[in-house]
PDB file of C-alpha atoms in Angstrom:
ATOM      1  CA  UNK A  54      17.167   6.832  -8.519  1.00 73.00           C
ATOM      2  CA  UNK A  55      18.293   4.373  -5.823  1.00 74.00           C
ATOM      3  CA  UNK A  56      14.770   3.925  -4.463  1.00 78.00           C
ATOM      4  CA  UNK A  57      13.350   3.469  -7.955  1.00 84.00           C
ATOM      5  CA  UNK A  58      15.746   0.634  -8.842  1.00 85.00           C
ATOM      6  CA  UNK A  59      15.147  -1.242  -5.543  1.00 85.00           C
ATOM      7  CA  UNK A  60      12.417  -3.530  -7.014  1.00 84.00           C
ATOM      8  CA  UNK A  61      14.786  -4.498  -9.829  1.00 85.00           C
ATOM      9  CA  UNK A  62      17.357  -5.552  -7.235  1.00 88.00           C
ATOM     10  CA  UNK A  63      14.959  -7.636  -5.154  1.00 89.00           C
ATOM     11  CA  UNK A  64      14.778 -10.643  -7.484  1.00 86.00           C
ATOM     12  CA  UNK A  65      18.551 -11.150  -7.992  1.00 88.00           C
ATOM     13  CA  UNK A  66      19.229 -10.039  -4.409  1.00 90.00           C
ATOM     14  CA  UNK A  67      16.778 -12.548  -2.952  1.00 89.00           C
ATOM     15  CA  UNK A  68      18.347 -15.295  -5.080  1.00 87.00           C
ATOM     16  CA  UNK A  69      21.808 -14.491  -3.740  1.00 91.00           C
ATOM     17  CA  UNK A  70      20.492 -14.363  -0.176  1.00 91.00           C
ATOM     18  CA  UNK A  71      18.850 -17.767  -0.618  1.00 88.00           C
ATOM     19  CA  UNK A  72      22.338 -19.160  -1.262  1.00 87.00           C
ATOM     20  CA  UNK A  73      23.845 -17.603   1.848  1.00 89.00           C
ATOM     21  CA  UNK A  74      23.738 -20.030   4.779  1.00 86.00           C
ATOM     22  CA  UNK A  75      25.406 -17.759   7.300  1.00 88.00           C
ATOM     23  CA  UNK A  76      22.868 -15.944   9.453  1.00 87.00           C
ATOM     24  CA  UNK A  77      19.979 -17.726   7.750  1.00 88.00           C
ATOM     25  CA  UNK A  78      18.106 -18.446  10.987  1.00 91.00           C
ATOM     26  CA  UNK A  79      18.244 -14.804  12.104  1.00 93.00           C
ATOM     27  CA  UNK A  80      17.247 -13.643   8.630  1.00 93.00           C
ATOM     28  CA  UNK A  81      14.245 -15.977   8.585  1.00 93.00           C
ATOM     29  CA  UNK A  82      13.093 -14.715  11.971  1.00 95.00           C
ATOM     30  CA  UNK A  83      13.269 -11.186  10.577  1.00 95.00           C
ATOM     31  CA  UNK A  84      11.244 -12.310   7.557  1.00 94.00           C
ATOM     32  CA  UNK A  85       8.706 -13.928   9.863  1.00 95.00           C
ATOM     33  CA  UNK A  86       8.318 -10.655  11.779  1.00 96.00           C
ATOM     34  CA  UNK A  87       7.902  -8.689   8.534  1.00 95.00           C
ATOM     35  CA  UNK A  88       5.309 -11.094   7.113  1.00 95.00           C
ATOM     36  CA  UNK A  89       3.402 -11.214  10.403  1.00 96.00           C
ATOM     37  CA  UNK A  90       3.370  -7.414  10.557  1.00 95.00           C
ATOM     38  CA  UNK A  91       2.118  -7.195   6.955  1.00 94.00           C
ATOM     39  CA  UNK A  92      -0.601  -9.747   7.666  1.00 95.00           C
ATOM     40  CA  UNK A  93      -1.804  -7.963  10.796  1.00 94.00           C
ATOM     41  CA  UNK A  94      -1.696  -4.569   9.074  1.00 94.00           C
ATOM     42  CA  UNK A  95      -3.798  -5.903   6.196  1.00 92.00           C
ATOM     43  CA  UNK A  96      -6.203  -7.694   8.543  1.00 92.00           C
ATOM     44  CA  UNK A  97      -6.821  -4.688  10.790  1.00 91.00           C
ATOM     45  CA  UNK A  98      -6.442  -1.874   8.238  1.00 90.00           C
ATOM     46  CA  UNK A  99      -3.449  -0.479  10.110  1.00 93.00           C
ATOM     47  CA  UNK A 100      -0.640   1.539   8.571  1.00 92.00           C
ATOM     48  CA  UNK A 101       2.244   3.726   9.644  1.00 93.00           C
ATOM     49  CA  UNK A 102       1.528   7.413  10.037  1.00 91.00           C
ATOM     50  CA  UNK A 103       4.631   8.066   7.936  1.00 89.00           C
ATOM     51  CA  UNK A 104       3.806   6.645   4.496  1.00 87.00           C
ATOM     52  CA  UNK A 105       7.431   5.893   3.649  1.00 87.00           C
ATOM     53  CA  UNK A 106       7.519   3.189   6.339  1.00 91.00           C
ATOM     54  CA  UNK A 107       4.579   1.476   4.612  1.00 90.00           C
ATOM     55  CA  UNK A 108       6.665   1.438   1.445  1.00 87.00           C
ATOM     56  CA  UNK A 109       9.618  -0.095   3.292  1.00 90.00           C
ATOM     57  CA  UNK A 110       7.325  -2.750   4.766  1.00 93.00           C
ATOM     58  CA  UNK A 111       6.023  -3.564   1.289  1.00 90.00           C
ATOM     59  CA  UNK A 112       9.567  -3.898  -0.048  1.00 90.00           C
ATOM     60  CA  UNK A 113      10.595  -6.055   2.915  1.00 93.00           C
ATOM     61  CA  UNK A 114       7.579  -8.314   2.404  1.00 93.00           C
ATOM     62  CA  UNK A 115       8.459  -8.701  -1.272  1.00 91.00           C
ATOM     63  CA  UNK A 116      12.060  -9.589  -0.423  1.00 92.00           C
ATOM     64  CA  UNK A 117      10.958 -12.238   2.083  1.00 92.00           C
ATOM     65  CA  UNK A 118       8.484 -13.821  -0.344  1.00 90.00           C
ATOM     66  CA  UNK A 119      11.019 -13.768  -3.169  1.00 90.00           C
ATOM     67  CA  UNK A 120      13.651 -15.551  -1.102  1.00 89.00           C
ATOM     68  CA  UNK A 121      11.168 -18.222  -0.066  1.00 87.00           C
ATOM     69  CA  UNK A 122      10.165 -18.540  -3.726  1.00 86.00           C
ATOM     70  CA  UNK A 123      13.679 -19.647  -4.683  1.00 85.00           C
ATOM     71  CA  UNK A 124      13.084 -22.833  -2.729  1.00 82.00           C
ATOM     72  CA  UNK A 125      11.197 -23.993  -5.837  1.00 77.00           C
ATOM     73  CA  UNK A 126      14.537 -23.929  -7.611  1.00 75.00           C
ATOM     74  CA  UNK A 127      15.376 -27.215  -5.909  1.00 75.00           C
ATOM     75  CA  UNK A 128      12.449 -28.978  -7.605  1.00 71.00           C
ATOM     76  CA  UNK A 129      13.799 -31.437 -10.167  1.00 74.00           C
ATOM     77  CA  UNK A 130      10.895 -30.906 -12.550  1.00 76.00           C
ATOM     78  CA  UNK A 131      12.272 -27.913 -14.437  1.00 75.00           C
ATOM     79  CA  UNK A 132       9.113 -27.435 -16.518  1.00 81.00           C
ATOM     80  CA  UNK A 133       7.093 -26.974 -13.359  1.00 79.00           C
ATOM     81  CA  UNK A 134       9.677 -24.517 -12.010  1.00 79.00           C
ATOM     82  CA  UNK A 135       9.579 -22.459 -15.223  1.00 82.00           C
ATOM     83  CA  UNK A 136       5.796 -22.219 -15.029  1.00 83.00           C
ATOM     84  CA  UNK A 137       5.971 -21.134 -11.390  1.00 80.00           C
ATOM     85  CA  UNK A 138       8.794 -18.691 -12.149  1.00 82.00           C
ATOM     86  CA  UNK A 139       7.024 -16.908 -15.002  1.00 86.00           C
ATOM     87  CA  UNK A 140       3.809 -16.806 -12.984  1.00 84.00           C
ATOM     88  CA  UNK A 141       5.637 -15.252 -10.035  1.00 83.00           C
ATOM     89  CA  UNK A 142       7.476 -12.834 -12.342  1.00 85.00           C
ATOM     90  CA  UNK A 143       4.186 -11.701 -13.871  1.00 86.00           C
ATOM     91  CA  UNK A 144       2.714 -11.136 -10.411  1.00 84.00           C
ATOM     92  CA  UNK A 145       5.854  -9.217  -9.402  1.00 84.00           C
ATOM     93  CA  UNK A 146       5.640  -6.920 -12.436  1.00 82.00           C
ATOM     94  CA  UNK A 147       1.945  -6.267 -11.855  1.00 81.00           C
ATOM     95  CA  UNK A 148       2.635  -5.429  -8.209  1.00 80.00           C
ATOM     96  CA  UNK A 149       5.276  -2.869  -9.161  1.00 82.00           C
ATOM     97  CA  UNK A 150       3.968  -1.662 -12.517  1.00 79.00           C
ATOM     98  CA  UNK A 151       2.944   1.709 -11.083  1.00 76.00           C
ATOM     99  CA  UNK A 152       6.341   2.050  -9.428  1.00 80.00           C
ATOM    100  CA  UNK A 153       8.095   1.258 -12.720  1.00 79.00           C
ATOM    101  CA  UNK A 154       5.931   3.554 -14.861  1.00 79.00           C
ATOM    102  CA  UNK A 155       6.471   6.615 -12.654  1.00 75.00           C
ATOM    103  CA  UNK A 156      10.224   6.567 -13.141  1.00 76.00           C
ATOM    104  CA  UNK A 157      12.893   7.900 -10.768  1.00 78.00           C
ATOM    105  CA  UNK A 158      11.749  11.526 -10.992  1.00 76.00           C
ATOM    106  CA  UNK A 159       8.203  10.945  -9.699  1.00 73.00           C
ATOM    107  CA  UNK A 160       8.537   7.774  -7.636  1.00 75.00           C
ATOM    108  CA  UNK A 161       8.318   9.699  -4.355  1.00 75.00           C
ATOM    109  CA  UNK A 162       4.694  10.638  -5.165  1.00 70.00           C
ATOM    110  CA  UNK A 163       3.701   7.079  -4.192  1.00 69.00           C
ATOM    111  CA  UNK A 164       4.474   7.779  -0.547  1.00 72.00           C
ATOM    112  CA  UNK A 165       4.454  11.560  -0.274  1.00 74.00           C
ATOM    113  CA  UNK A 166       0.758  11.892   0.453  1.00 81.00           C
ATOM    114  CA  UNK A 167      -0.849  15.229   1.255  1.00 84.00           C
ATOM    115  CA  UNK A 168      -2.936  15.690   4.394  1.00 89.00           C
ATOM    116  CA  UNK A 169      -5.819  17.708   2.965  1.00 90.00           C
ATOM    117  CA  UNK A 170      -7.923  17.950   6.133  1.00 92.00           C
ATOM    118  CA  UNK A 171      -8.097  16.762   9.742  1.00 92.00           C
ATOM    119  CA  UNK A 172     -10.713  16.636  12.482  1.00 91.00           C
ATOM    120  CA  UNK A 173     -10.927  15.989  16.218  1.00 90.00           C
ATOM    121  CA  UNK A 174     -14.077  13.930  16.745  1.00 83.00           C
ATOM    122  CA  UNK A 175     -15.795  12.458  19.777  1.00 85.00           C
ATOM    123  CA  UNK A 176     -14.194   9.079  19.113  1.00 85.00           C
ATOM    124  CA  UNK A 177     -10.689  10.217  18.174  1.00 86.00           C
ATOM    125  CA  UNK A 178      -8.606  12.261  15.772  1.00 91.00           C
ATOM    126  CA  UNK A 179      -9.041  11.820  12.039  1.00 93.00           C
ATOM    127  CA  UNK A 180      -7.355  13.006   8.896  1.00 92.00           C
ATOM    128  CA  UNK A 181      -7.806  12.546   5.190  1.00 93.00           C
ATOM    129  CA  UNK A 182      -4.876  12.072   2.840  1.00 92.00           C
ATOM    130  CA  UNK A 183      -4.717  12.417  -0.902  1.00 90.00           C
ATOM    131  CA  UNK A 184      -2.416  10.029  -2.747  1.00 86.00           C
ATOM    132  CA  UNK A 185      -1.733   9.020  -6.327  1.00 80.00           C
ATOM    133  CA  UNK A 186      -2.426   5.547  -7.719  1.00 79.00           C
ATOM    134  CA  UNK A 187      -1.274   4.120 -11.032  1.00 74.00           C
ATOM    135  CA  UNK A 188      -3.769   1.873 -12.799  1.00 74.00           C
ATOM    136  CA  UNK A 189      -3.541   0.759 -16.439  1.00 69.00           C
ATOM    137  CA  UNK A 190      -0.865   3.356 -17.001  1.00 66.00           C
ATOM    138  CA  UNK A 191      -3.075   6.201 -15.732  1.00 73.00           C
ATOM    139  CA  UNK A 192      -2.720   8.245 -12.557  1.00 76.00           C
ATOM    140  CA  UNK A 193      -5.751   8.541 -10.275  1.00 81.00           C
ATOM    141  CA  UNK A 194      -6.382  10.615  -7.184  1.00 85.00           C
ATOM    142  CA  UNK A 195      -7.287   8.596  -4.098  1.00 89.00           C
ATOM    143  CA  UNK A 196      -8.618   9.980  -0.813  1.00 91.00           C
ATOM    144  CA  UNK A 197      -7.945   7.942   2.338  1.00 92.00           C
ATOM    145  CA  UNK A 198      -9.687   8.529   5.649  1.00 93.00           C
ATOM    146  CA  UNK A 199      -7.522   7.603   8.640  1.00 94.00           C
ATOM    147  CA  UNK A 200      -8.113   7.474  12.366  1.00 93.00           C
ATOM    148  CA  UNK A 201      -5.163   8.054  14.654  1.00 92.00           C
ATOM    149  CA  UNK A 202      -4.393   5.225  17.065  1.00 90.00           C
ATOM    150  CA  UNK A 203      -3.156   5.574  20.627  1.00 86.00           C
ATOM    151  CA  UNK A 204       0.312   4.584  19.458  1.00 87.00           C
ATOM    152  CA  UNK A 205       1.959   7.647  17.855  1.00 87.00           C
ATOM    153  CA  UNK A 206       3.438   5.547  15.041  1.00 92.00           C
ATOM    154  CA  UNK A 207       0.256   3.996  13.647  1.00 94.00           C
ATOM    155  CA  UNK A 208      -3.112   4.908  12.187  1.00 94.00           C
ATOM    156  CA  UNK A 209      -6.117   2.931  10.970  1.00 93.00           C
ATOM    157  CA  UNK A 210      -7.715   3.290   7.570  1.00 91.00           C
ATOM    158  CA  UNK A 211     -11.468   3.889   7.770  1.00 91.00           C
ATOM    159  CA  UNK A 212     -12.216   4.196   4.073  1.00 89.00           C
ATOM    160  CA  UNK A 213     -10.916   5.275   0.696  1.00 89.00           C
ATOM    161  CA  UNK A 214     -12.271   6.560  -2.569  1.00 85.00           C
ATOM    162  CA  UNK A 215     -10.686   6.688  -6.011  1.00 86.00           C
ATOM    163  CA  UNK A 216     -11.698   9.843  -7.855  1.00 85.00           C
ATOM    164  CA  UNK A 217     -13.253   9.056 -11.274  1.00 81.00           C
ATOM    165  CA  UNK A 218     -11.539  10.434 -14.348  1.00 77.00           C
ATOM    166  CA  UNK A 219     -14.301  13.034 -14.834  1.00 77.00           C
ATOM    167  CA  UNK A 220     -13.432  14.558 -11.444  1.00 77.00           C
ATOM    168  CA  UNK A 221      -9.671  14.345 -11.804  1.00 78.00           C
ATOM    169  CA  UNK A 222      -9.187  18.122 -11.503  1.00 82.00           C
ATOM    170  CA  UNK A 223     -12.102  18.786  -9.173  1.00 81.00           C
ATOM    171  CA  UNK A 224     -11.583  20.852  -6.026  1.00 86.00           C
ATOM    172  CA  UNK A 225     -13.065  19.213  -2.931  1.00 86.00           C
ATOM    173  CA  UNK A 226     -14.086  20.529   0.458  1.00 89.00           C
ATOM    174  CA  UNK A 227     -14.912  18.355   3.445  1.00 90.00           C
ATOM    175  CA  UNK A 228     -17.689  18.316   6.032  1.00 89.00           C
ATOM    176  CA  UNK A 229     -17.148  16.341   9.235  1.00 91.00           C
ATOM    177  CA  UNK A 230     -20.098  15.014  11.251  1.00 89.00           C
ATOM    178  CA  UNK A 231     -20.088  13.117  14.561  1.00 89.00           C
ATOM    179  CA  UNK A 232     -22.405  10.087  14.597  1.00 85.00           C
ATOM    180  CA  UNK A 233     -23.165   7.348  17.120  1.00 82.00           C
ATOM    181  CA  UNK A 234     -20.894   4.981  15.172  1.00 83.00           C
ATOM    182  CA  UNK A 235     -18.065   7.469  14.710  1.00 84.00           C
ATOM    183  CA  UNK A 236     -17.137  10.178  12.254  1.00 89.00           C
ATOM    184  CA  UNK A 237     -18.791  10.694   8.897  1.00 89.00           C
ATOM    185  CA  UNK A 238     -16.969  12.625   6.192  1.00 89.00           C
ATOM    186  CA  UNK A 239     -18.855  14.233   3.308  1.00 88.00           C
ATOM    187  CA  UNK A 240     -16.732  15.093   0.285  1.00 86.00           C
ATOM    188  CA  UNK A 241     -18.203  18.164  -1.375  1.00 84.00           C
ATOM    189  CA  UNK A 242     -17.693  19.321  -4.940  1.00 75.00           C
ATOM    190  CA  UNK A 243     -19.112  22.794  -5.569  1.00 70.00           C
ATOM    191  CA  UNK A 244     -22.192  22.673  -3.306  1.00 72.00           C
ATOM    192  CA  UNK A 245     -23.136  19.012  -3.663  1.00 73.00           C
ATOM    193  CA  UNK A 246     -22.084  16.104  -1.467  1.00 78.00           C
ATOM    194  CA  UNK A 247     -20.593  13.702  -3.968  1.00 74.00           C
ATOM    195  CA  UNK A 248     -19.054  10.989  -1.780  1.00 83.00           C
ATOM    196  CA  UNK A 249     -19.240   9.926   1.845  1.00 87.00           C
ATOM    197  CA  UNK A 250     -16.677   8.054   3.921  1.00 87.00           C
ATOM    198  CA  UNK A 251     -16.796   7.159   7.571  1.00 86.00           C
ATOM    199  CA  UNK A 252     -17.408   4.698  10.372  1.00 83.00           C
ATOM    200  CA  UNK A 253     -20.684   2.816  10.574  1.00 67.00           C
ATOM    201  CA  UNK A 254     -21.345   3.304   6.845  1.00 67.00           C
ATOM    202  CA  UNK A 255     -19.601   0.248   5.382  1.00 51.00           C
ATOM    203  CA  UNK A 256     -16.402  -1.691   5.867  1.00 40.00           C
ATOM    204  CA  UNK A 257     -14.608   0.210   3.139  1.00 41.00           C
ATOM    205  CA  UNK A 258     -16.415   2.872   1.165  1.00 40.00           C
ATOM    206  CA  UNK A 259     -19.849   4.405   0.893  1.00 42.00           C
ATOM    207  CA  UNK A 260     -20.374   6.885  -1.912  1.00 41.00           C
ATOM    208  CA  UNK A 261     -23.180   8.568  -3.676  1.00 41.00           C
ATOM    209  CA  UNK A 262     -23.504  10.808  -6.689  1.00 38.00           C
ATOM    210  CA  UNK A 263     -26.449  13.195  -7.080  1.00 33.00           C
TER     211      UNK A 263
END
């Protein structure tokens, strides 16, 4: 329940923090580190091996951005501030709509991913995780292909695929192949290769349906 209500506390909490002058410099340096980390993670496709830390980083990034947002409160043009506020509030709700819809009983499914397969390739160790994603009020299965980094705390995302609604209950098996560019992962349903993820295929996802 506590973790589920955290997003609801960020907006009023960030407003109160924006009014606190004590320790502001230290707090802003912490925010800078969080935002820089989020930027570099997004730029390089890096994430924590423990999914919960990714969630904490996302929450920390939201808190930092929300506190900086309250600077607009000092603008004398109140109409402009209201427009900015409702725009930011809409963006905030859209960012956390899946979190809100799941409710306190199922919220942990957003970060409790399942490692469905792993592989030791010529270019490193890989694993594929299955997670849930909320979109338009519906839950979708998403497979993520990760490559372990030298640092034991981080991994790099190689590709992802959102399972279409028609395959929501499908059972998948996985075939790993070493290539000159890196690992290729074939996702197999029954006896057919339905989707392919891997290095040297595309920047994000390569899939095919026979």
